[in-house]
């Protein structure tokens, strides 16, 4: 699965939860996902988020 496909799927699922259960539940689902991502980063020994800025830079 490419990054674009994964991004589409993640966005689609957030909107689907929002439509089915409301904005509050969708926001809590996104927050839970972010917390899970942070926990996994810490357990992997890479809690620094310095690499996130590098990913946002447009490559030519």
mmCIF file with all atom_site columns, C-alpha atoms in Angstrom:
data_model
loop_
_atom_site.group_PDB
_atom_site.id
_atom_site.type_symbol
_atom_site.label_atom_id
_atom_site.label_alt_id
_atom_site.label_comp_id
_atom_site.label_asym_id
_atom_site.label_entity_id
_atom_site.label_seq_id
_atom_site.pdbx_PDB_ins_code
_atom_site.Cartn_x
_atom_site.Cartn_y
_atom_site.Cartn_z
_atom_site.occupancy
_atom_site.B_iso_or_equiv
_atom_site.pdbx_formal_charge
_atom_site.auth_seq_id
_atom_site.auth_comp_id
_atom_site.auth_asym_id
_atom_site.auth_atom_id
_atom_site.pdbx_PDB_model_num
ATOM 1  C CA . UNK A 1 1  ? 0.000   0.000  0.000  1.00 0.00 ? 1  UNK A CA 1
ATOM 2  C CA . UNK A 1 2  ? 1.455   3.361  -0.990 1.00 0.00 ? 2  UNK A CA 1
ATOM 3  C CA . UNK A 1 3  ? 1.514   6.408  1.278  1.00 0.00 ? 3  UNK A CA 1
ATOM 4  C CA . UNK A 1 4  ? -1.165  8.053  -0.839 1.00 0.00 ? 4  UNK A CA 1
ATOM 5  C CA . UNK A 1 5  ? -3.453  5.051  -0.514 1.00 0.00 ? 5  UNK A CA 1
ATOM 6  C CA . UNK A 1 6  ? -2.839  4.856  3.224  1.00 0.00 ? 6  UNK A CA 1
ATOM 7  C CA . UNK A 1 7  ? -3.566  8.581  3.599  1.00 0.00 ? 7  UNK A CA 1
ATOM 8  C CA . UNK A 1 8  ? -6.785  8.214  1.645  1.00 0.00 ? 8  UNK A CA 1
ATOM 9  C CA . UNK A 1 9  ? -7.847  5.250  3.761  1.00 0.00 ? 9  UNK A CA 1
ATOM 10 C CA . UNK A 1 10 ? -7.071  7.051  7.020  1.00 0.00 ? 10 UNK A CA 1
ATOM 11 C CA . UNK A 1 11 ? -8.992  10.147 5.932  1.00 0.00 ? 11 UNK A CA 1
ATOM 12 C CA . UNK A 1 12 ? -11.907 8.080  4.700  1.00 0.00 ? 12 UNK A CA 1
ATOM 13 C CA . UNK A 1 13 ? -12.125 6.191  7.988  1.00 0.00 ? 13 UNK A CA 1
ATOM 14 C CA . UNK A 1 14 ? -12.074 9.395  10.047 1.00 0.00 ? 14 UNK A CA 1
ATOM 15 C CA . UNK A 1 15 ? -14.916 10.853 7.978  1.00 0.00 ? 15 UNK A CA 1
ATOM 16 C CA . UNK A 1 16 ? -16.835 7.561  8.143  1.00 0.00 ? 16 UNK A CA 1
ATOM 17 C CA . UNK A 1 17 ? -16.581 7.518  11.952 1.00 0.00 ? 17 UNK A CA 1
ATOM 18 C CA . UNK A 1 18 ? -17.541 11.206 12.014 1.00 0.00 ? 18 UNK A CA 1
ATOM 19 C CA . UNK A 1 19 ? -20.626 10.552 9.877  1.00 0.00 ? 19 UNK A CA 1
ATOM 20 C CA . UNK A 1 20 ? -21.645 7.452  11.810 1.00 0.00 ? 20 UNK A CA 1
ATOM 21 C CA . UNK A 1 21 ? -20.962 8.499  15.390 1.00 0.00 ? 21 UNK A CA 1
ATOM 22 C CA . UNK A 1 22 ? -20.416 12.256 15.436 1.00 0.00 ? 22 UNK A CA 1
ATOM 23 C CA . UNK A 1 23 ? -17.569 14.720 15.612 1.00 0.00 ? 23 UNK A CA 1
ATOM 24 C CA . UNK A 1 24 ? -16.644 14.002 19.237 1.00 0.00 ? 24 UNK A CA 1
ATOM 25 C CA . UNK A 1 25 ? -16.182 10.274 18.620 1.00 0.00 ? 25 UNK A CA 1
ATOM 26 C CA . UNK A 1 26 ? -14.162 10.945 15.461 1.00 0.00 ? 26 UNK A CA 1
ATOM 27 C CA . UNK A 1 27 ? -11.916 13.381 17.347 1.00 0.00 ? 27 UNK A CA 1
ATOM 28 C CA . UNK A 1 28 ? -11.417 10.832 20.126 1.00 0.00 ? 28 UNK A CA 1
ATOM 29 C CA . UNK A 1 29 ? -10.544 8.170  17.551 1.00 0.00 ? 29 UNK A CA 1
ATOM 30 C CA . UNK A 1 30 ? -7.925  10.447 15.980 1.00 0.00 ? 30 UNK A CA 1
ATOM 31 C CA . UNK A 1 31 ? -6.551  11.308 19.432 1.00 0.00 ? 31 UNK A CA 1
ATOM 32 C CA . UNK A 1 32 ? -6.352  7.618  20.356 1.00 0.00 ? 32 UNK A CA 1
ATOM 33 C CA . UNK A 1 33 ? -4.501  6.935  17.112 1.00 0.00 ? 33 UNK A CA 1
ATOM 34 C CA . UNK A 1 34 ? -1.984  9.696  17.831 1.00 0.00 ? 34 UNK A CA 1
ATOM 35 C CA . UNK A 1 35 ? -1.417  8.417  21.366 1.00 0.00 ? 35 UNK A CA 1
ATOM 36 C CA . UNK A 1 36 ? -0.890  4.908  20.013 1.00 0.00 ? 36 UNK A CA 1
ATOM 37 C CA . UNK A 1 37 ? 1.576   6.228  17.443 1.00 0.00 ? 37 UNK A CA 1
ATOM 38 C CA . UNK A 1 38 ? 3.530   8.059  20.163 1.00 0.00 ? 38 UNK A CA 1
ATOM 39 C CA . UNK A 1 39 ? 3.593   4.963  22.392 1.00 0.00 ? 39 UNK A CA 1
ATOM 40 C CA . UNK A 1 40 ? 4.947   2.841  19.547 1.00 0.00 ? 40 UNK A CA 1
ATOM 41 C CA . UNK A 1 41 ? 7.597   5.468  18.734 1.00 0.00 ? 41 UNK A CA 1
ATOM 42 C CA . UNK A 1 42 ? 8.716   5.496  22.383 1.00 0.00 ? 42 UNK A CA 1
ATOM 43 C CA . UNK A 1 43 ? 8.784   1.698  22.585 1.00 0.00 ? 43 UNK A CA 1
ATOM 44 C CA . UNK A 1 44 ? 10.842  1.574  19.391 1.00 0.00 ? 44 UNK A CA 1
ATOM 45 C CA . UNK A 1 45 ? 13.309  3.980  20.974 1.00 0.00 ? 45 UNK A CA 1
ATOM 46 C CA . UNK A 1 46 ? 12.686  6.845  18.564 1.00 0.00 ? 46 UNK A CA 1
ATOM 47 C CA . UNK A 1 47 ? 10.528  9.398  20.413 1.00 0.00 ? 47 UNK A CA 1
ATOM 48 C CA . UNK A 1 48 ? 12.094  12.370 18.603 1.00 0.00 ? 48 UNK A CA 1
ATOM 49 C CA . UNK A 1 49 ? 9.809   13.937 16.039 1.00 0.00 ? 49 UNK A CA 1
ATOM 50 C CA . UNK A 1 50 ? 12.598  15.701 14.157 1.00 0.00 ? 50 UNK A CA 1
ATOM 51 C CA . UNK A 1 51 ? 12.056  13.483 11.121 1.00 0.00 ? 51 UNK A CA 1
ATOM 52 C CA . UNK A 1 52 ? 8.513   14.749 10.627 1.00 0.00 ? 52 UNK A CA 1
ATOM 53 C CA . UNK A 1 53 ? 9.676   18.092 9.276  1.00 0.00 ? 53 UNK A CA 1
ATOM 54 C CA . UNK A 1 54 ? 11.898  16.351 6.768  1.00 0.00 ? 54 UNK A CA 1
ATOM 55 C CA . UNK A 1 55 ? 8.937   14.400 5.429  1.00 0.00 ? 55 UNK A CA 1
ATOM 56 C CA . UNK A 1 56 ? 6.955   17.579 4.812  1.00 0.00 ? 56 UNK A CA 1
ATOM 57 C CA . UNK A 1 57 ? 9.661   19.071 2.587  1.00 0.00 ? 57 UNK A CA 1
ATOM 58 C CA . UNK A 1 58 ? 8.821   18.771 -1.088 1.00 0.00 ? 58 UNK A CA 1
ATOM 59 C CA . UNK A 1 59 ? 11.321  16.626 -2.959 1.00 0.00 ? 59 UNK A CA 1
ATOM 60 C CA . UNK A 1 60 ? 12.183  17.496 -6.533 1.00 0.00 ? 60 UNK A CA 1
#
